[in-house]
Short mmCIF file of C-alpha atoms in Angstrom, two decimals:
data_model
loop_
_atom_site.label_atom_id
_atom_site.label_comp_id
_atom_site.label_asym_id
_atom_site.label_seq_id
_atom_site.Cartn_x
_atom_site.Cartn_y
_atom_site.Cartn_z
CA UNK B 13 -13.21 18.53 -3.61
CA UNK B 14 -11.53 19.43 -0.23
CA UNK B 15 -14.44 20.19 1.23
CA UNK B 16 -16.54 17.40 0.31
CA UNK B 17 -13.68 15.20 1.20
CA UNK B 18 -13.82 16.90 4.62
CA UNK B 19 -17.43 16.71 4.99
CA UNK B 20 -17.66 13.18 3.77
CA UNK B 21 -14.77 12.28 6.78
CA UNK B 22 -16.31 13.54 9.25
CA UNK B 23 -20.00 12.59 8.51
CA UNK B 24 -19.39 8.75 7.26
CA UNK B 25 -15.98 7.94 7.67
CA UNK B 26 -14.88 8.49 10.97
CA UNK B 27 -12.85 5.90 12.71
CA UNK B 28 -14.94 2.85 14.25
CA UNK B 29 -14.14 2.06 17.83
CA UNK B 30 -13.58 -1.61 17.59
CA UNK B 31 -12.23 -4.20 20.05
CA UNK B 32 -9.09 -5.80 19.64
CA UNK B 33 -10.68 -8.59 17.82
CA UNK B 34 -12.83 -6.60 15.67
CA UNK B 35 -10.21 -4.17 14.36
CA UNK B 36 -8.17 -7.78 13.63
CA UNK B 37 -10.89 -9.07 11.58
CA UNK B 38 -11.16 -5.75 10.12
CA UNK B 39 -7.59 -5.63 8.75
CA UNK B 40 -7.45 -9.07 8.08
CA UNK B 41 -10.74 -8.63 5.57
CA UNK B 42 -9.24 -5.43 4.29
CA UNK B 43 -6.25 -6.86 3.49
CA UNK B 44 -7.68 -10.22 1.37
CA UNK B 45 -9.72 -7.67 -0.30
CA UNK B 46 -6.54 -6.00 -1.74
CA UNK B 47 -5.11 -9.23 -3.03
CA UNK B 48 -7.81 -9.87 -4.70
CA UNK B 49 -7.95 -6.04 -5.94
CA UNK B 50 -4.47 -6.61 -7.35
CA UNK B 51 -5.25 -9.55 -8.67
CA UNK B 52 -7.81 -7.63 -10.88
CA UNK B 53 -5.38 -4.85 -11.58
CA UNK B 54 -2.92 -6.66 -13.03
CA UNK B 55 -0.31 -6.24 -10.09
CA UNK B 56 0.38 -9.94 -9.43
CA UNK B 57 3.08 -11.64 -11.08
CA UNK B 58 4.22 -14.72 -10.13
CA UNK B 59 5.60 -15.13 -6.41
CA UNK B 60 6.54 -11.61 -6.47
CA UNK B 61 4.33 -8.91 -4.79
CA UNK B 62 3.15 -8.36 -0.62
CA UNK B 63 1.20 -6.40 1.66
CA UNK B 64 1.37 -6.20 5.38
CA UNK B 65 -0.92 -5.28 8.10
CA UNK B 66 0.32 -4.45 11.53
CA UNK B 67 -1.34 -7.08 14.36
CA UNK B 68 -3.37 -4.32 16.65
CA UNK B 69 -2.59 -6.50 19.74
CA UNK B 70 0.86 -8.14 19.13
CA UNK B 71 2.33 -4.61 17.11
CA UNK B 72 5.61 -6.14 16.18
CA UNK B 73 4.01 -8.52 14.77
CA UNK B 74 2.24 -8.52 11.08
CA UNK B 75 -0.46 -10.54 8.86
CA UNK B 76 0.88 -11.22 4.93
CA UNK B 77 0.15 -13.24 2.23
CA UNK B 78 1.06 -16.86 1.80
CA UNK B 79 4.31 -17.45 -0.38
CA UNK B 80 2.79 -18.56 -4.08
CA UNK B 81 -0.57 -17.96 -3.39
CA UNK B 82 -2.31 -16.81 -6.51
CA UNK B 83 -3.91 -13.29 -5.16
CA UNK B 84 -6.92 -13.67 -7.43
CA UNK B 85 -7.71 -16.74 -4.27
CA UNK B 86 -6.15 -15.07 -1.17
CA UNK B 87 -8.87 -15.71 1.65
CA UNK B 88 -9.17 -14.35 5.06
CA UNK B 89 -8.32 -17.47 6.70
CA UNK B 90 -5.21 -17.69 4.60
CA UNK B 91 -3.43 -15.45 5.48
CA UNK B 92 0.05 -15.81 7.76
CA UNK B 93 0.86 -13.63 10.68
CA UNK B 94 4.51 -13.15 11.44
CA UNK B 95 6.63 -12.00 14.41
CA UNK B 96 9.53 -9.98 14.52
CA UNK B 97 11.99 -12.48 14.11
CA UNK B 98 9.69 -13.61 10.90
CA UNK B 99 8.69 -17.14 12.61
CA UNK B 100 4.95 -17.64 11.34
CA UNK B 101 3.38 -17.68 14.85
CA UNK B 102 -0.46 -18.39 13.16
CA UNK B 103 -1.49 -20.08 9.80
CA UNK B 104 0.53 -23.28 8.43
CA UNK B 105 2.27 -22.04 4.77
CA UNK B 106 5.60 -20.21 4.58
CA UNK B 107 6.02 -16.44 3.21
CA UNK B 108 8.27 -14.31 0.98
CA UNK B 109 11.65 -14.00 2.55
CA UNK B 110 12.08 -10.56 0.60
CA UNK B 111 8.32 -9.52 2.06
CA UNK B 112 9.87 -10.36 5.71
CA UNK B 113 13.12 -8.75 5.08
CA UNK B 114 11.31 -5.46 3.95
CA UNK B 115 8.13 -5.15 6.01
CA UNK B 116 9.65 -5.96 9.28
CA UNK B 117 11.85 -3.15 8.63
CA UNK B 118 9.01 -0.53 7.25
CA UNK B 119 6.73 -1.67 10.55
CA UNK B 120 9.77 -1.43 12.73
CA UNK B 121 10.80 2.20 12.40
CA UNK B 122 7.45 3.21 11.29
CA UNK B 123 4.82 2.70 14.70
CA UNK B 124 2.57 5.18 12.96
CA UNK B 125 2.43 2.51 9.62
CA UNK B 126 -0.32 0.03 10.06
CA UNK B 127 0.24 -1.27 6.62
CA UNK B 128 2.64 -1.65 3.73
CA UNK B 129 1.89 -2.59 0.16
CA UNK B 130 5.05 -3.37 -2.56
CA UNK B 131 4.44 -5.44 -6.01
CA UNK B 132 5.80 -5.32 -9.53
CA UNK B 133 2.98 -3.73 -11.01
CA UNK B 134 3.75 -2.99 -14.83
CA UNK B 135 3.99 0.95 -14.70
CA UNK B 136 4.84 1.44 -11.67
CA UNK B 137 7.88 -1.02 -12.56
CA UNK B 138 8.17 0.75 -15.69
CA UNK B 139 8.85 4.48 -13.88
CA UNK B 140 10.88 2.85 -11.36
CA UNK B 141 14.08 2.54 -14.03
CA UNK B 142 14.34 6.34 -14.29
CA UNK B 143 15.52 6.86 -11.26
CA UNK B 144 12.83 10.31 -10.71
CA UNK B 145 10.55 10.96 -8.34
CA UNK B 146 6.74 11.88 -9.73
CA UNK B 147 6.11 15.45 -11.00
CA UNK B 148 2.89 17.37 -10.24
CA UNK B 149 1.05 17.18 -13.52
CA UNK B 150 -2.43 15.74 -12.01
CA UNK B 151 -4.16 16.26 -9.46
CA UNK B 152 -4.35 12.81 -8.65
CA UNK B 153 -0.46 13.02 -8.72
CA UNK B 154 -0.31 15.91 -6.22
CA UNK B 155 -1.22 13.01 -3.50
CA UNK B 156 2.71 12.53 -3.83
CA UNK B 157 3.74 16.04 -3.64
CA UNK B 158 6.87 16.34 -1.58
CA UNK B 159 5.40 13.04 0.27
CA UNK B 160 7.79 9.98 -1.66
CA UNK B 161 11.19 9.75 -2.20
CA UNK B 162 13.35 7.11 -4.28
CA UNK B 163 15.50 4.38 -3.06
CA UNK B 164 18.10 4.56 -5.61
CA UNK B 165 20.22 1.69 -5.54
CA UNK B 166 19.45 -1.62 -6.83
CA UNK B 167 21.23 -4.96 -6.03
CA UNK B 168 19.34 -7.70 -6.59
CA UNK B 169 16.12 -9.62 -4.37
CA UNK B 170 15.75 -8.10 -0.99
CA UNK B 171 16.64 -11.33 0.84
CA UNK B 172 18.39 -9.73 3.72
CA UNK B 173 16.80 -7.17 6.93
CA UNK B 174 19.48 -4.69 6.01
CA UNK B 175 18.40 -3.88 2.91
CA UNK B 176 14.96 -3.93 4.27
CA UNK B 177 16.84 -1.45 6.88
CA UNK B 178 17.83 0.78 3.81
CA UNK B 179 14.74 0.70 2.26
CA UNK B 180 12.79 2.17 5.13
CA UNK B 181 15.19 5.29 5.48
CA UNK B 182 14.07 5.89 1.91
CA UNK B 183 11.36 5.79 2.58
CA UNK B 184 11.37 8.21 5.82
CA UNK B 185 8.34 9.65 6.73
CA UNK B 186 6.87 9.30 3.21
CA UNK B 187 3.90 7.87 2.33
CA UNK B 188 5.64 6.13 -0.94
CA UNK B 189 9.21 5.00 -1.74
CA UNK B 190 9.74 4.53 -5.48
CA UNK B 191 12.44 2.16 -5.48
CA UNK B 192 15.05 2.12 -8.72
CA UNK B 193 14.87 -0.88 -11.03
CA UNK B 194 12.10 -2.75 -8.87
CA UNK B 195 8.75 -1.14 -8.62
CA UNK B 196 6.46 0.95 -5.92
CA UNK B 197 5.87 0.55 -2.22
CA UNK B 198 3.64 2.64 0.05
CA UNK B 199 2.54 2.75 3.52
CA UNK B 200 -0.48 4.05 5.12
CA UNK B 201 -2.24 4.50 8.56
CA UNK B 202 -4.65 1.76 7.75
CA UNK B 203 -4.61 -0.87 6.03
CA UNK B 204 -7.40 1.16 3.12
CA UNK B 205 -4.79 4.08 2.55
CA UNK B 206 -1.94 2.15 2.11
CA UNK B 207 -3.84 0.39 -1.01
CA UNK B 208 -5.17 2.91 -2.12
CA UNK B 209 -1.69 5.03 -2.64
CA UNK B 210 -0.27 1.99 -4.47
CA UNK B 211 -3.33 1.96 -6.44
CA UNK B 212 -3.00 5.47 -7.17
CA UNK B 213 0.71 5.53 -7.49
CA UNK B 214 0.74 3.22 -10.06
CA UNK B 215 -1.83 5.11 -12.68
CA UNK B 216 0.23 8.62 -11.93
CA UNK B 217 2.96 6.62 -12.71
CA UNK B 218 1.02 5.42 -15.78
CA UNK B 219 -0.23 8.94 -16.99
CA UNK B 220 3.13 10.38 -16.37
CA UNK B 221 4.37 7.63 -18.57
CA UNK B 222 2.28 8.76 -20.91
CA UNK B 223 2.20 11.93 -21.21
CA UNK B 224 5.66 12.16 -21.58
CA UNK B 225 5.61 9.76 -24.84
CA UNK B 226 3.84 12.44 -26.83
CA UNK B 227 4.78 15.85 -25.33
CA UNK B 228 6.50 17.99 -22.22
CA UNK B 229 4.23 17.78 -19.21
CA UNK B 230 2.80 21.37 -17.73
CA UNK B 231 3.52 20.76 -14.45
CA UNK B 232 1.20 22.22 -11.90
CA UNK B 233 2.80 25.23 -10.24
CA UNK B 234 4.16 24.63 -6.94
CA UNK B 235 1.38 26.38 -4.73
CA UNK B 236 -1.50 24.78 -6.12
CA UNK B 237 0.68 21.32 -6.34
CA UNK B 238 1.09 21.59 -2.49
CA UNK B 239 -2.29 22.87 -2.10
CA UNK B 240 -3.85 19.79 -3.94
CA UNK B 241 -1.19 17.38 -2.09
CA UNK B 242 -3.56 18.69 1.47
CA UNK B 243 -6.66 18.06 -0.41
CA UNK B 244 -6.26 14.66 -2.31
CA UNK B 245 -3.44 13.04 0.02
CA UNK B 246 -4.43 13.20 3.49
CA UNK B 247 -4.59 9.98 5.50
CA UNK B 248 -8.74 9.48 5.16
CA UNK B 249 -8.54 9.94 1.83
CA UNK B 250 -7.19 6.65 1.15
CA UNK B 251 -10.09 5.20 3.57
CA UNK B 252 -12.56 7.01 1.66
CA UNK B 253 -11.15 6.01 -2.22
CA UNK B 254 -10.52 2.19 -0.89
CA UNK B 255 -14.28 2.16 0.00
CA UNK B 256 -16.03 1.72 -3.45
CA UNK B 257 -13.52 -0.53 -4.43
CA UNK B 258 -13.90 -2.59 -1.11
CA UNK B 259 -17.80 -2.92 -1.29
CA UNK B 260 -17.15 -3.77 -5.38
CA UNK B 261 -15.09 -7.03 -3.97
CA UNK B 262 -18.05 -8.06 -1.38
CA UNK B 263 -20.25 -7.68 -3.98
CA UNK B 264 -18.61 -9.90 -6.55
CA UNK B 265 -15.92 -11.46 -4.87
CA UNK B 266 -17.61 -12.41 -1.22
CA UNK B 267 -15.41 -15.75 -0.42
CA UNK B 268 -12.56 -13.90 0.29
CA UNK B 269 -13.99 -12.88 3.98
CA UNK B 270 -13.77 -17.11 4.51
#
């Protein structure tokens, strides 16, 4: 699988050079895309649940969702972009307080985090109320290897930058922060990877949960597990496993690049 992840990255998936304004649009249709693969997931619920992307041109500033917007109707053209001081600077509908008090943080003392993706998604929620960080007992899993940690102290709706503040030293230089009571948040390079981990995040989280219902996990011994973690969780990965699912919501789905 390495190599043909290799191979595939550097024969089809290298990096486009895009303008400015392309690599806007880009993100922008990537990121409606996602809502309305979360929507299909299951992820939504209710008001709850945002992802970021990281304006190329104005960096401290960021796209996001609509506050209350369904996800299953989340367009291009609806969506909000947001400065630093979380004044919406383009679009005309307010956003989630606790998606401003937690992404400006994440996209503050991350620069090398284009996007960030948090929602209560049902296992990932589920997990999230033990506390743990994910054991190696996929392969899927080993994406996570020594690469999240847990934010471990719950106290209610992130309303306020310092907790956002708190929340990104969790999270470090992770690609995932678990965090306790609330659910799964992940970051990524572009706007694809950071989706993707949540997507996959949430069924490890699932098959962990699972597995663990009828039996004792074999974990996967630590060589191999960190082994894997190079194959299955480097940054074009998540470009590469967002792709099906991207071209699946063009197919079926096309109004969302409105």
């Amino acid at each position: 699988m390495a190599e043909s992840y290799e191979r595939v990255e550097h024969e089809q998936f290298i990096q486009e050079k895009r303008t400015i304004e392309e690599e806007r649009l880009h993100r922008k249709q990537c990121l409606a895309a996602s809502f309305r693969l979360f929507a299909r997931f299951g992820y939504d619920m209710g008001v709850a649940g945002h992802i970021t992307a990281r304006d190329p041109e104005y960096t401290d500033h960021f796209w996001v969702n609509p506050f209350a917007m369904d996800f299953s109707r989340i367009r291009v053209s609806d969506l909000v972009l947001v400065d630093h001081e979380g004044r919406v600077v383009q679009g005309n509908q307010p956003i989630n307080r606790a998606a401003f008090a937690i992404h400006s943080q994440i996209h503050a003392v991350r620069p090398d985090t284009i996007a960030a993706a948090h929602s209560h998604s049902t296992y990932g929620k589920a997990w999230s109320t033990l506390g743990r960080l994910l054991d190696p007992i996929t392969q899927d899993a080993c994406a996570f290897y020594h690469d999240h940690g847990v934010f471990d102290d719950y106290t209610g709706v992130v309303y306020e930058v310092e907790e956002g503040m708190r929340i990104a030293e969790a999270l470090g230089d992770y690609k995932a922060v678990i965090l306790r009571n609330h659910g799964l948040l992940t970051v990524g390079q572009t706007v694809e990877a950071a989706v993707w981990w949540f997507i996959s995040m949430e069924r490890s989280c699932q098959a962990q949960i699972l597995a663990e219902s009828v039996g004792q996990p074999i974990l996967i011994e630590e060589d191999s597990a960190k082994r894997t973690a190079g194959q299955v969780g480097f940054p074009q990965a998540g470009v590469i496993n967002f792709r099906p699912l991207y071209e699946r919501i063009v197919r079926e789905e096309p109004d969302f690049l409105d």
